Coordinates of C-alpha atoms in Angstrom, one line a residue:
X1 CA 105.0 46.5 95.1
X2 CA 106.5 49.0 92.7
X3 CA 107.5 46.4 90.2
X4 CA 104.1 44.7 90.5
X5 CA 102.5 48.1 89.5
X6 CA 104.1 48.6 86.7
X7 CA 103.5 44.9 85.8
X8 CA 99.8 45.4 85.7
X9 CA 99.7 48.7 84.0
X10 CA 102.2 47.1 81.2
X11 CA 99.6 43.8 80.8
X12 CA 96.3 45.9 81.0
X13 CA 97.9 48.1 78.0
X14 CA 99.3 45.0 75.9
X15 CA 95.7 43.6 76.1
X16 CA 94.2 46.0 75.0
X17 CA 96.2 48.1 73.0
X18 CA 97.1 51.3 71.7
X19 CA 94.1 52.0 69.5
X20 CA 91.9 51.7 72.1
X21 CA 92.8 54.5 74.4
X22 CA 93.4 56.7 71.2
X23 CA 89.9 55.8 69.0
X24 CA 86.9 57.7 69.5
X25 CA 84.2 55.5 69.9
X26 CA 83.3 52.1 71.7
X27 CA 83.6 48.4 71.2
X28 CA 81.1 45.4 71.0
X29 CA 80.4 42.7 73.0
X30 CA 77.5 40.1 72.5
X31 CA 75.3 40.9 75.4
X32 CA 76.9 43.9 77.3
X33 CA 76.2 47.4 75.2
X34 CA 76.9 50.5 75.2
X35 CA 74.8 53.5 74.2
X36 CA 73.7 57.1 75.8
X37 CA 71.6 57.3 79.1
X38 CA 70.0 61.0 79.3
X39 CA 68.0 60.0 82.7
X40 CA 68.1 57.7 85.8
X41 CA 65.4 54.7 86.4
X42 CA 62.8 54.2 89.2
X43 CA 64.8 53.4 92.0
X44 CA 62.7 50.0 92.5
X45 CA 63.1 49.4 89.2
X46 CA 66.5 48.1 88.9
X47 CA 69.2 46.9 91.3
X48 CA 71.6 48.9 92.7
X49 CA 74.5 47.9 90.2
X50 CA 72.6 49.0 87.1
X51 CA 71.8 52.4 89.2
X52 CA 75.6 52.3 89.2
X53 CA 76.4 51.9 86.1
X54 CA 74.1 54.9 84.4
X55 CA 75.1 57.3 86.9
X56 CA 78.8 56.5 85.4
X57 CA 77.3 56.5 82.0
X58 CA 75.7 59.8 82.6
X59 CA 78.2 61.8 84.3
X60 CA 81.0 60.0 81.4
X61 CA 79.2 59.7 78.7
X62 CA 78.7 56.1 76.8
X63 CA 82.0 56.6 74.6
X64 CA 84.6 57.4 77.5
X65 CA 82.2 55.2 79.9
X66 CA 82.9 52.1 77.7
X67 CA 86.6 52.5 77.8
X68 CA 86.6 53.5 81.6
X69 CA 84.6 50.4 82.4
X70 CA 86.6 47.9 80.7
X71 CA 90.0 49.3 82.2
X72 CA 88.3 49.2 85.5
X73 CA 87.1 45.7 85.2
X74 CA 90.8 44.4 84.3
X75 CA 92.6 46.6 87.1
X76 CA 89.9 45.1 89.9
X77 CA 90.8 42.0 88.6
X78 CA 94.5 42.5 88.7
X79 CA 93.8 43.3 92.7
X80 CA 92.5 39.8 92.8
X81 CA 96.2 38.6 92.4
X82 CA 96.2 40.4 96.0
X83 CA 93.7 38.3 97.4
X84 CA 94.9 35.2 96.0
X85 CA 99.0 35.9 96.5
X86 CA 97.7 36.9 100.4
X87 CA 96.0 33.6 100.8
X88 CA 98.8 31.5 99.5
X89 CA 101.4 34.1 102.0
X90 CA 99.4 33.1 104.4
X91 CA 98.9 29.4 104.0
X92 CA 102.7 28.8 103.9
X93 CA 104.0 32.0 106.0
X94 CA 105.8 33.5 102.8
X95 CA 108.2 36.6 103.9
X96 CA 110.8 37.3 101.1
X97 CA 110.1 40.3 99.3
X98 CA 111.5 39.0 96.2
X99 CA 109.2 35.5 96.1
X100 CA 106.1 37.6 96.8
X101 CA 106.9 40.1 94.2
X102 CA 107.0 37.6 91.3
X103 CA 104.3 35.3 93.1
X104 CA 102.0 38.3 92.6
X105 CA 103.0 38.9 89.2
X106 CA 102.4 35.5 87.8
X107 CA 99.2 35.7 89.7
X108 CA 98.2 38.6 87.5
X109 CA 99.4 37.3 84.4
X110 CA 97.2 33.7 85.0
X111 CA 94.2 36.1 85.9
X112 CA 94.6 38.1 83.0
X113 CA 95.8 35.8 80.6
X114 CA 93.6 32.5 80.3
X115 CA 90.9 31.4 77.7
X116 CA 88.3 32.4 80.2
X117 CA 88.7 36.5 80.5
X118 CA 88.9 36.7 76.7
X119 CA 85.2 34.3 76.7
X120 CA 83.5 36.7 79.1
X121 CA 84.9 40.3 78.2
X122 CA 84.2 39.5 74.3
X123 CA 81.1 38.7 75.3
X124 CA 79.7 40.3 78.8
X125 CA 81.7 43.0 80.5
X126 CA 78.4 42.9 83.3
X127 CA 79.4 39.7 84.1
X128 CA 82.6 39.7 83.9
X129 CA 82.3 42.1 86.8
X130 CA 79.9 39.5 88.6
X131 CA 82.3 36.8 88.4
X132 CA 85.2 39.5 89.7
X133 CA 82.9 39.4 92.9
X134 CA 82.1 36.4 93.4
X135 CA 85.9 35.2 93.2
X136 CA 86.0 38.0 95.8
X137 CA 83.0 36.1 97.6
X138 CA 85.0 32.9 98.0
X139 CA 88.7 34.0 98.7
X140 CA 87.5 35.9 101.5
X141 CA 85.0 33.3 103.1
X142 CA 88.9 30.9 102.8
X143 CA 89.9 33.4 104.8
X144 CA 87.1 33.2 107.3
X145 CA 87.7 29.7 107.1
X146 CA 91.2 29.7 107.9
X147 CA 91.7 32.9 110.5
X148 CA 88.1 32.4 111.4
X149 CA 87.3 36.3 111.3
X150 CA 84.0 37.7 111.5
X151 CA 84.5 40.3 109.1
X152 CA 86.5 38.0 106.6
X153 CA 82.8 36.6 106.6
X154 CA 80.8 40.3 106.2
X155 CA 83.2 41.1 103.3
X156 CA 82.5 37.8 101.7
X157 CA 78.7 37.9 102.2
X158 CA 79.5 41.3 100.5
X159 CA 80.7 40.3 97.5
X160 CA 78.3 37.6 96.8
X161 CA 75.4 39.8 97.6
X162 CA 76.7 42.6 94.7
X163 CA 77.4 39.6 91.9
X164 CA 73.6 38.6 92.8
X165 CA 72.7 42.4 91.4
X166 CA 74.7 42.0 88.2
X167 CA 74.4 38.1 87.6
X168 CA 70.5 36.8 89.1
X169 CA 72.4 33.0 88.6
X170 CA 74.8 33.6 91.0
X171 CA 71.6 32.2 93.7
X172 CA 71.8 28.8 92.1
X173 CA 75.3 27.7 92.3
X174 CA 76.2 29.6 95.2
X175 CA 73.2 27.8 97.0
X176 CA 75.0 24.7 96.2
X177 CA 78.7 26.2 97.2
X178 CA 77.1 26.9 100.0
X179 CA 75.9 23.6 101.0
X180 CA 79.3 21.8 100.5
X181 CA 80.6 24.7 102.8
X182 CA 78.5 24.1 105.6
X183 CA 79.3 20.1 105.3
X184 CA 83.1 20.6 105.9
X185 CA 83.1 23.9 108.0
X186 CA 79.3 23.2 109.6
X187 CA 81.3 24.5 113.3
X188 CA 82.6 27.6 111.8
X189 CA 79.1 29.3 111.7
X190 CA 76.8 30.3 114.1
X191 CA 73.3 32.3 113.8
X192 CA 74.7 35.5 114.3
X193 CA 77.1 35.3 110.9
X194 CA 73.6 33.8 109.2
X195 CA 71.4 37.2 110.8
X196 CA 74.0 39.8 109.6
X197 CA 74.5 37.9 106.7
X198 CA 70.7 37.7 106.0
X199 CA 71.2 41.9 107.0
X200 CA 73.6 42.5 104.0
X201 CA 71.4 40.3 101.3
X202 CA 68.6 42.5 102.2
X203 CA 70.5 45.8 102.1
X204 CA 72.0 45.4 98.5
X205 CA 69.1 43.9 97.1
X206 CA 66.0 44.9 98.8
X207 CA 64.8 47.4 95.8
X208 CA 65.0 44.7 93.2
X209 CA 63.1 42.3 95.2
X210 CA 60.7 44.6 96.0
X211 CA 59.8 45.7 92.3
X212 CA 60.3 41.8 91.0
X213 CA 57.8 40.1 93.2
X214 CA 55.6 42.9 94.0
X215 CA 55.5 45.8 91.1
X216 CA 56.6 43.6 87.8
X217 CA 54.1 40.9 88.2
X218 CA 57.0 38.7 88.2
X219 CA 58.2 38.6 84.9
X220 CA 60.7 37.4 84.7
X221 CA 60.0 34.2 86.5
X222 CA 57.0 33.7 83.7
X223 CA 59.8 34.0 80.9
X224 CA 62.1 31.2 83.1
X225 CA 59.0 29.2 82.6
X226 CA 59.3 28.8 79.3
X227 CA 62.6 27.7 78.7
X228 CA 62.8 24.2 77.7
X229 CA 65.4 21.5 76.2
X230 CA 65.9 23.4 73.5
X231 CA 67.5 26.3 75.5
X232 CA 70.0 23.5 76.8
X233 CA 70.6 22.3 73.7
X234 CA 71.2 25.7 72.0
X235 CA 74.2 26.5 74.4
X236 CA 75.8 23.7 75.5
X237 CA 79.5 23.4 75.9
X238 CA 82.0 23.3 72.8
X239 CA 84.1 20.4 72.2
X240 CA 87.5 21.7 70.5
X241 CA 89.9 18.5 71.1
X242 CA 89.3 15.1 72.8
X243 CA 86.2 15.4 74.3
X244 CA 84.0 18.0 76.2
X245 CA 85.3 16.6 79.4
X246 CA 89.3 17.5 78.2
X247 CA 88.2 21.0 76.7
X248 CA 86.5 22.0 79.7
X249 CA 89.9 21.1 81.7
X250 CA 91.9 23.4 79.7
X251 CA 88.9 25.9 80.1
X252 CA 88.4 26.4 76.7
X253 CA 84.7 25.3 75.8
X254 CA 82.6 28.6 74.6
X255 CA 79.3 27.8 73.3
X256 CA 79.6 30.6 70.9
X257 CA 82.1 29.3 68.7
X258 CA 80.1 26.4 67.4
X259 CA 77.9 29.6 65.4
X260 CA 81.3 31.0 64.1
X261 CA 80.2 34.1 67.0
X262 CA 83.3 34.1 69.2
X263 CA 86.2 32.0 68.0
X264 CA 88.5 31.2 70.9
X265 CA 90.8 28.6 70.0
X266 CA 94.0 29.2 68.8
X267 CA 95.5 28.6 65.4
X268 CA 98.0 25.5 66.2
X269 CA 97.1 22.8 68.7
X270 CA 100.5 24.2 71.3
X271 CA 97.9 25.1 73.8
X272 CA 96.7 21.5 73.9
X273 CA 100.0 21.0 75.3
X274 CA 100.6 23.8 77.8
X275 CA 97.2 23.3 78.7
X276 CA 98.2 20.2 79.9
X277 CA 101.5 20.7 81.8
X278 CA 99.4 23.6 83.9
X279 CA 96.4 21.0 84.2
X280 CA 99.2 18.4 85.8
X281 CA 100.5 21.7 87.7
X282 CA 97.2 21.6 89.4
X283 CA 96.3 18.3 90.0
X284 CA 99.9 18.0 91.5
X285 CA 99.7 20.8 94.2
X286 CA 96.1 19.8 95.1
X287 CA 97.4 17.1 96.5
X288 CA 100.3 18.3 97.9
X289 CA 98.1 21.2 99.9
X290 CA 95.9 17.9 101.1
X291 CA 98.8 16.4 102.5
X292 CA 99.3 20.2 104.6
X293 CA 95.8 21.0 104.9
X294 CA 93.3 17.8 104.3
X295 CA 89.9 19.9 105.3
X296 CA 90.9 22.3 102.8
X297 CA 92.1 21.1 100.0
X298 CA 89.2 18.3 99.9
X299 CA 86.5 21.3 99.9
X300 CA 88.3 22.8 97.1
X301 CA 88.6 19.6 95.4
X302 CA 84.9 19.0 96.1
X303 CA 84.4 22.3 94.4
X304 CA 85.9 21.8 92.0
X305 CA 84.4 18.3 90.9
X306 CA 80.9 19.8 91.4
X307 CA 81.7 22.3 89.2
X308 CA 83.0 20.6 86.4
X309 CA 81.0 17.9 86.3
X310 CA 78.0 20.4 85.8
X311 CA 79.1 22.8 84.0
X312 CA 79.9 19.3 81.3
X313 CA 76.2 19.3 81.6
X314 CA 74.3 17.5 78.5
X315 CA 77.3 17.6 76.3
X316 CA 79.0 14.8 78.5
X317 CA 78.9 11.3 77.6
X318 CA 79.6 10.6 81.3
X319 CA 77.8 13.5 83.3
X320 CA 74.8 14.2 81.1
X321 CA 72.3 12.7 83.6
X322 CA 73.3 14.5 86.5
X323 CA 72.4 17.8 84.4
X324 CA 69.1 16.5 83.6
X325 CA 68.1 15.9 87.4
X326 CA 69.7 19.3 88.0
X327 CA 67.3 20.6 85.0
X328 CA 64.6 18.6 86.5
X329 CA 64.3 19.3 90.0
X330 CA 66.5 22.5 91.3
X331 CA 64.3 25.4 90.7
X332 CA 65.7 27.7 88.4
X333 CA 68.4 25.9 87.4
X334 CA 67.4 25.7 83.6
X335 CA 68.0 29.8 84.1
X336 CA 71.4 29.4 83.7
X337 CA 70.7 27.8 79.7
X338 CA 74.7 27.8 79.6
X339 CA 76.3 26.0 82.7
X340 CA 79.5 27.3 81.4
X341 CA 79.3 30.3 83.5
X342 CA 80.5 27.5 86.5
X343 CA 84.0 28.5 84.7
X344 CA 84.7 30.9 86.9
X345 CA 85.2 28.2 89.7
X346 CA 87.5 26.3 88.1
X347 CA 89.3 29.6 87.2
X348 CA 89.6 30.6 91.2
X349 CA 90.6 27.4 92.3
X350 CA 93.5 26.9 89.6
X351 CA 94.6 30.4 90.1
X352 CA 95.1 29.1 93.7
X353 CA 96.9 25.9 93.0
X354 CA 98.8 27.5 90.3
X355 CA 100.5 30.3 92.9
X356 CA 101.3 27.4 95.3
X357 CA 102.8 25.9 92.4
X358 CA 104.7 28.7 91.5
X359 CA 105.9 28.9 94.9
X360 CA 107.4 25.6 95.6
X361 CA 109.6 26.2 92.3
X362 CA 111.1 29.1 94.0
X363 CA 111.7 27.3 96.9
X364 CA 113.6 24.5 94.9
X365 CA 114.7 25.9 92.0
X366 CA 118.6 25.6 93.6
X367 CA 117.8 21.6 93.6
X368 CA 117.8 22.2 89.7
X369 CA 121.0 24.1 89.1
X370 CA 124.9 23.5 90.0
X371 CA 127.7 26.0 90.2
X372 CA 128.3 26.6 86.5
X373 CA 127.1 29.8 85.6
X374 CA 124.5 28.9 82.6
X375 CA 123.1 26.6 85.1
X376 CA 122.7 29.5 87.3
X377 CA 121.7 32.1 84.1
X378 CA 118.7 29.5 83.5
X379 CA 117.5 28.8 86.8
X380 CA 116.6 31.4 88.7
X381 CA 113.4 33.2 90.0
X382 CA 113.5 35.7 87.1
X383 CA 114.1 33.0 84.1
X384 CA 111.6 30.8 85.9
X385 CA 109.2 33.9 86.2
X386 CA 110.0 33.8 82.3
X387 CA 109.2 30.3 81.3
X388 CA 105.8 30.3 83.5
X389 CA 104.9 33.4 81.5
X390 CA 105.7 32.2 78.3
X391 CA 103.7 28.9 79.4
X392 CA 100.6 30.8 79.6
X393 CA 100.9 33.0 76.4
X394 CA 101.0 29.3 74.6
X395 CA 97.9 28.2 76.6
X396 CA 96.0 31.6 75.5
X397 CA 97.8 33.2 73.6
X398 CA 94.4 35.4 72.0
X399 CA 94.1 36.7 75.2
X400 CA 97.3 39.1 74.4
X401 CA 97.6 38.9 70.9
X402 CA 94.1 38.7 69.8
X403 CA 91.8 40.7 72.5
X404 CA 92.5 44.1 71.2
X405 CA 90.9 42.6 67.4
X406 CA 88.0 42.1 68.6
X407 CA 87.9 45.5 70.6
X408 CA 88.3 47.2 67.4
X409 CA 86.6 51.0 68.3
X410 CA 83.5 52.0 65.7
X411 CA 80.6 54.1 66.9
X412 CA 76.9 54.2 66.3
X413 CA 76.6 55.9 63.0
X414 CA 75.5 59.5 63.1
X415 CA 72.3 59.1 61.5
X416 CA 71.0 57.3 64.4
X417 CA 71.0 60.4 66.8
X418 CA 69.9 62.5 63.8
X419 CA 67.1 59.9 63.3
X420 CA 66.3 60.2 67.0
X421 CA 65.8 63.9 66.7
X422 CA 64.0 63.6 63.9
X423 CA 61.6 61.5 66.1
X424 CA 61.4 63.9 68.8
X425 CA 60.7 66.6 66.7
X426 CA 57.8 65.6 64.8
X427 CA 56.0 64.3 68.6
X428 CA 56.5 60.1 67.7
X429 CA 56.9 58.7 70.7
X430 CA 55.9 55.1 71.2
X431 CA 54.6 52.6 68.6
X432 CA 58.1 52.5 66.9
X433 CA 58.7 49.3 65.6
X434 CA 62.2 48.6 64.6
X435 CA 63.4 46.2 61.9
X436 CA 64.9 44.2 61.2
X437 CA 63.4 42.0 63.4
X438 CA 66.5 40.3 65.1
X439 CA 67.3 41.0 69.3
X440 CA 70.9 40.1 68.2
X441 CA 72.4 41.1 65.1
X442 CA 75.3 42.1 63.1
X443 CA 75.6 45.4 61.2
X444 CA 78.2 47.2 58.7
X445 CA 79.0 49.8 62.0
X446 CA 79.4 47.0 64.6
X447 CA 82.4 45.6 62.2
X448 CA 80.5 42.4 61.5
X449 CA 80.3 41.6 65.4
X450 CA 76.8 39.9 66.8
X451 CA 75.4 41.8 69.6
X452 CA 72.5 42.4 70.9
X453 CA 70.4 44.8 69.5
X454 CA 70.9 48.2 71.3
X455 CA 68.5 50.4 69.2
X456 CA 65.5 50.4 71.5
X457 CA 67.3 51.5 74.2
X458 CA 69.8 53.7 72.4
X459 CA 66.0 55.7 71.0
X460 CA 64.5 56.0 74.7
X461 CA 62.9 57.8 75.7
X462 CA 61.0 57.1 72.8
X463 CA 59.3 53.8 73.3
X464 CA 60.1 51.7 70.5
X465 CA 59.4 48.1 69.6
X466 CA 62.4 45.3 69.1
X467 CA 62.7 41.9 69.1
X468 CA 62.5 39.6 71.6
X469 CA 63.8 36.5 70.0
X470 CA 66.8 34.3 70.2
X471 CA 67.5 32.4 67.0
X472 CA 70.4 29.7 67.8
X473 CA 69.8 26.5 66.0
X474 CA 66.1 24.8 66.4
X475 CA 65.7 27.6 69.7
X476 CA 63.9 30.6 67.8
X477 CA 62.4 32.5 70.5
X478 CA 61.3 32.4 74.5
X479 CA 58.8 35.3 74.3
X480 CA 56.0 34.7 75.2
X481 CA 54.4 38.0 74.2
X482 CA 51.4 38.2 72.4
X483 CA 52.4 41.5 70.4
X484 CA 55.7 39.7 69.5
X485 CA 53.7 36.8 68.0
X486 CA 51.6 38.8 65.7
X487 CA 54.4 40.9 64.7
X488 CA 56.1 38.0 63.5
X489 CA 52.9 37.5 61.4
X490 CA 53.2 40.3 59.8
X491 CA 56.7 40.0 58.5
X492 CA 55.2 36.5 57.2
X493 CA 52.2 37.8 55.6
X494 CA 52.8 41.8 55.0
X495 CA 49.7 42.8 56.0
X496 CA 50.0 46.2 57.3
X497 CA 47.0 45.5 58.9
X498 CA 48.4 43.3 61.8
X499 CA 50.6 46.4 63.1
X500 CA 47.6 48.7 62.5
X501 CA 45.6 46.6 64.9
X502 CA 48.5 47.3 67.2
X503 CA 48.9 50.9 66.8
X504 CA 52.3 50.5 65.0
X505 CA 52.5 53.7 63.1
X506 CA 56.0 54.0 62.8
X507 CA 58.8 51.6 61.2
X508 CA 62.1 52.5 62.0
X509 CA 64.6 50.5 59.8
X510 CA 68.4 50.1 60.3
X511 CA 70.0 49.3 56.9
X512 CA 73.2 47.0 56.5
X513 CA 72.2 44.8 59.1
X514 CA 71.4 41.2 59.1
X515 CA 69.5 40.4 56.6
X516 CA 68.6 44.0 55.5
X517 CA 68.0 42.7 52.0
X518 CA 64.9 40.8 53.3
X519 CA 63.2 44.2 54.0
X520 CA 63.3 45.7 50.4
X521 CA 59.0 45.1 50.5
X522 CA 59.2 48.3 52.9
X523 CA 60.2 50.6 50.1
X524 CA 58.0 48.8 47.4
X525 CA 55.2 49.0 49.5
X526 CA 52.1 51.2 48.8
X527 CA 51.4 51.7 52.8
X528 CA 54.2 53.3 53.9
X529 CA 55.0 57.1 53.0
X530 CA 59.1 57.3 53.9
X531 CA 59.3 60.0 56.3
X532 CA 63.6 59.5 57.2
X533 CA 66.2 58.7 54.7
X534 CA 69.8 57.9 55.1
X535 CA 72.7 55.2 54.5
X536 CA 72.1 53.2 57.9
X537 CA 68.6 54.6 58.9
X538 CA 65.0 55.0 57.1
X539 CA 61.5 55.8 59.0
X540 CA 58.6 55.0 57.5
X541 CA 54.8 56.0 58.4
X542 CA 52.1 54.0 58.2
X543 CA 49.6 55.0 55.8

């Protein structure tokens, strides 16, 4: 366990480097921001997680809170090499120290170092938490499934019940995990597991629902409503080599990197390759386990066909209809824009093929070496431990070497809490409307990086105006806010007029970012009086 330990510490540090324990600051992801919380929510406002997270916020502080969450995220993720090294222990009654000592650390190494983690922590550390959960979720309903133990089922109800606070889509594909469940293991559930399940749901989540369906007037819902094809089409999968349906087996297929956002794929085509031995890996030792556990391994296989074969969606020559019944006639399903997020159950059920693989090679790695001793020097459990390692570095290899880049630590520039003072100190409030007019942009301080504009809620509790739009390909905007609308107007016509009629009596705008140039009119113009002036930041008043 010692050795295992150190492992992990060793891995987590290598990730993310040295710069980012020794940086003041934070780092940028697309959708998951950072910024300072001075006060806690409604309780009914929010679920329990987000409660969560700006009590750690607040009692941390947004720059040591950013760097305390991400660490956290990768350990609890390392303990899934537990959960998954257990199960395997388990399935073929493992007892040598030494095998489950380098079992678990290969474990780690394919949890921590695959195309996927590097996808969802460059993007959303939220749901990269989610996902942590739901793999959680399913490991320890296999263990219901296999020891048939009531709580293995409480815990796992659990877990899935805390991903549905961070991630709202975790209800649509775990509804349909849920069904293939119940058609191989219908026997293994009874209505007292459904009650206390039902018990759990309501306990984690009973706020949220409250405030979504009876004090919010629902919007959220009303936004779903108006997603259409062009949401699908905005984020379906990337095809880097031979097809969507290959680059979805080798887990590389980010949406992102079709916009130049998030580049993934590595420099050289090698992790084609190794992509491919540890895809045969797989498919080998999925049917091996049939032939030792036939129930089993054809619900994982099941799982992992529905999976793929969605998460293909439109992009697929072959699957693309199945998507559009899915889009068609499961409510809510279109919520989910990019079925990509299905990733993490491919990732789960690799992870667990890939440790059984792992395992018969120790087993039979004598079969593969003779009495001379260079025979011996090369297979081993250590030099094996080695080459499985190295395999994975050439399948991902910007998970290690390329991770802590796009952590690079910067900080808000100062002018924004001076700004913010500046605000508070002359009584404006509300009507702040924030330009420019982009919900995800890139600016000089987030080093380039796209992410979703944090200003409005970096300014509360001053209520200020941002945008609400999208702007990926022909899909502009979802809002369906009539404020948004005539705002937009404005920026098209500039006439102050339109933001009078709104009260707008503010502009706050944030220099070097997008396409700042765009808004020279604000200092030309005759109806503004420029109240704030700095490098990044300048407030103007409506005349």
């Amino acid at each position: 366990m010692k050795k295992v330990v150190i492992f992990s510490i060793v891995l987590v540090i290598t990730i993310l480097w040295i710069d980012f324990f020794t940086k003041i600051g934070i780092f940028w992801s697309i959708d998951s921001i950072f910024f300072p919380i001075n006060s806690f929510k409604p309780f009914f406002s929010q679920t329990i997680f987000w409660h969560f997270r700006d009590f750690i916020n607040i009692f941390f502080w947004y720059q040591i809170f950013a760097k305390i969450w991400l660490v956290w995220i990768l350990l609890i993720w390392v303990f899934l090499w537990y959960k998954i090294s257990k199960l395997v222990f388990n399935i073929f009654d493992i007892k040598e120290n030494t095998t489950k000592e380098l079992l678990s650390i290969l474990s780690i190494s394919f949890v921590l170092i695959n195309p996927f983690i590097f996808e969802r922590l460059s993007t959303q550390v939220w749901i990269a938490l989610a996902i942590y959960l739901i793999w959680l979720w399913l490991v320890y309903l296999l263990e219901y499934l296999l020891i048939f133990k009531n709580k293995k089922l409480y815990f796992s109800s659990l877990f899935f019940w805390l991903a549905l606070t961070i991630m709202p889509h975790t209800a649509v594909f775990v509804t349909i995990i849920f069904i293939l469940t119940l058609a191989f293991f219908f026997k293994k559930f009874n209505i007292k597991n459904i009650l206390i399940s039902i018990f759990i749901f309501l306990f984690v989540n009973l706020n949220w629902i409250i405030w979504a369906f009876f004090l919010n007037e629902n919007k959220t819902v009303n936004t779903v409503k108006s997603f259409n094809k062009l949401n699908i089409d905005a984020f379906t999968t990337n095809n880097l080599s031979g097809g969507v349906e290959f680059t979805n087996l080798l887990l590389y297929w980010f949406w992102a990197e079709k916009y130049n956002n998030r580049v993934l794929k590595p420099e050289n085509d090698w992790w084609i390759l190794a992509g491919i031995v540890i895809l045969g890996i797989i498919v080998y030792w999925a049917i091996n386990l049939y032939r030792k556990n036939k129930k089993l391994s054809l619900y994982l296989i099941s799982l992992w066909a529905t999976s793929y074969i969605l998460w293909c969606s439109i992009s697929s020559n072959i699957f693309w209809w199945i998507s559009e019944i899915f889009y068609k006639y499961v409510p809510y399903y279109i919520w989910m824009r990019e079925p990509q997020k299905l990733t993490w159950l491919l990732m789960i059920i690799y992870a667990i093929f890939f440790v059984i693989w792992v395992y018969f090679v120790f087993e039979n790695y004598s079969n593969f070496k003779n009495k001379e001793k260079i025979k011996k020097l090369l297979f081993n459990k250590y030099s094996i431990s080695i080459y499985i390692f190295l395999l994975l570095i050439v399948w991902s290899p910007n998970t290690l070497f390329w991770f802590n880049w796009w952590l690079k630590i910067t900080d808000y520039p100062k002018e924004i809490q001076t700004s913010k003072d500046f605000l508070e100190k002359n009584n404006i409030r509300e009507n702040v409307l924030i330009l420019p007019w982009h919900s995800y942009t890139a600016c000089a301080w987030t080093d380039g990086k796209v992410i979703a504009n944090p200003l409005q809620y970096y300014l509360k509790p001053i209520k200020a105006i941002s945008a609400d739009n999208i702007e990926i390909e022909k899909l502009y905007s979802n809002s369906n806010n009539s404020r948004t609308k005539q705002i937009e107007k404005f920026l098209k016509t500039k006439d102050f007029n339109i933001l009078k009629k709104l009260k707008i009596d503010t502009i706050y705008f944030t220099d070097y970012c997008a396409d700042f140039t765009k808004y020279r009119f604000l200092d030309k113009s005759k109806n503004l009086e420029k109240i704030f002036n700095s490098k990044f930041i300048k407030i103007y008043k409506i005349k």
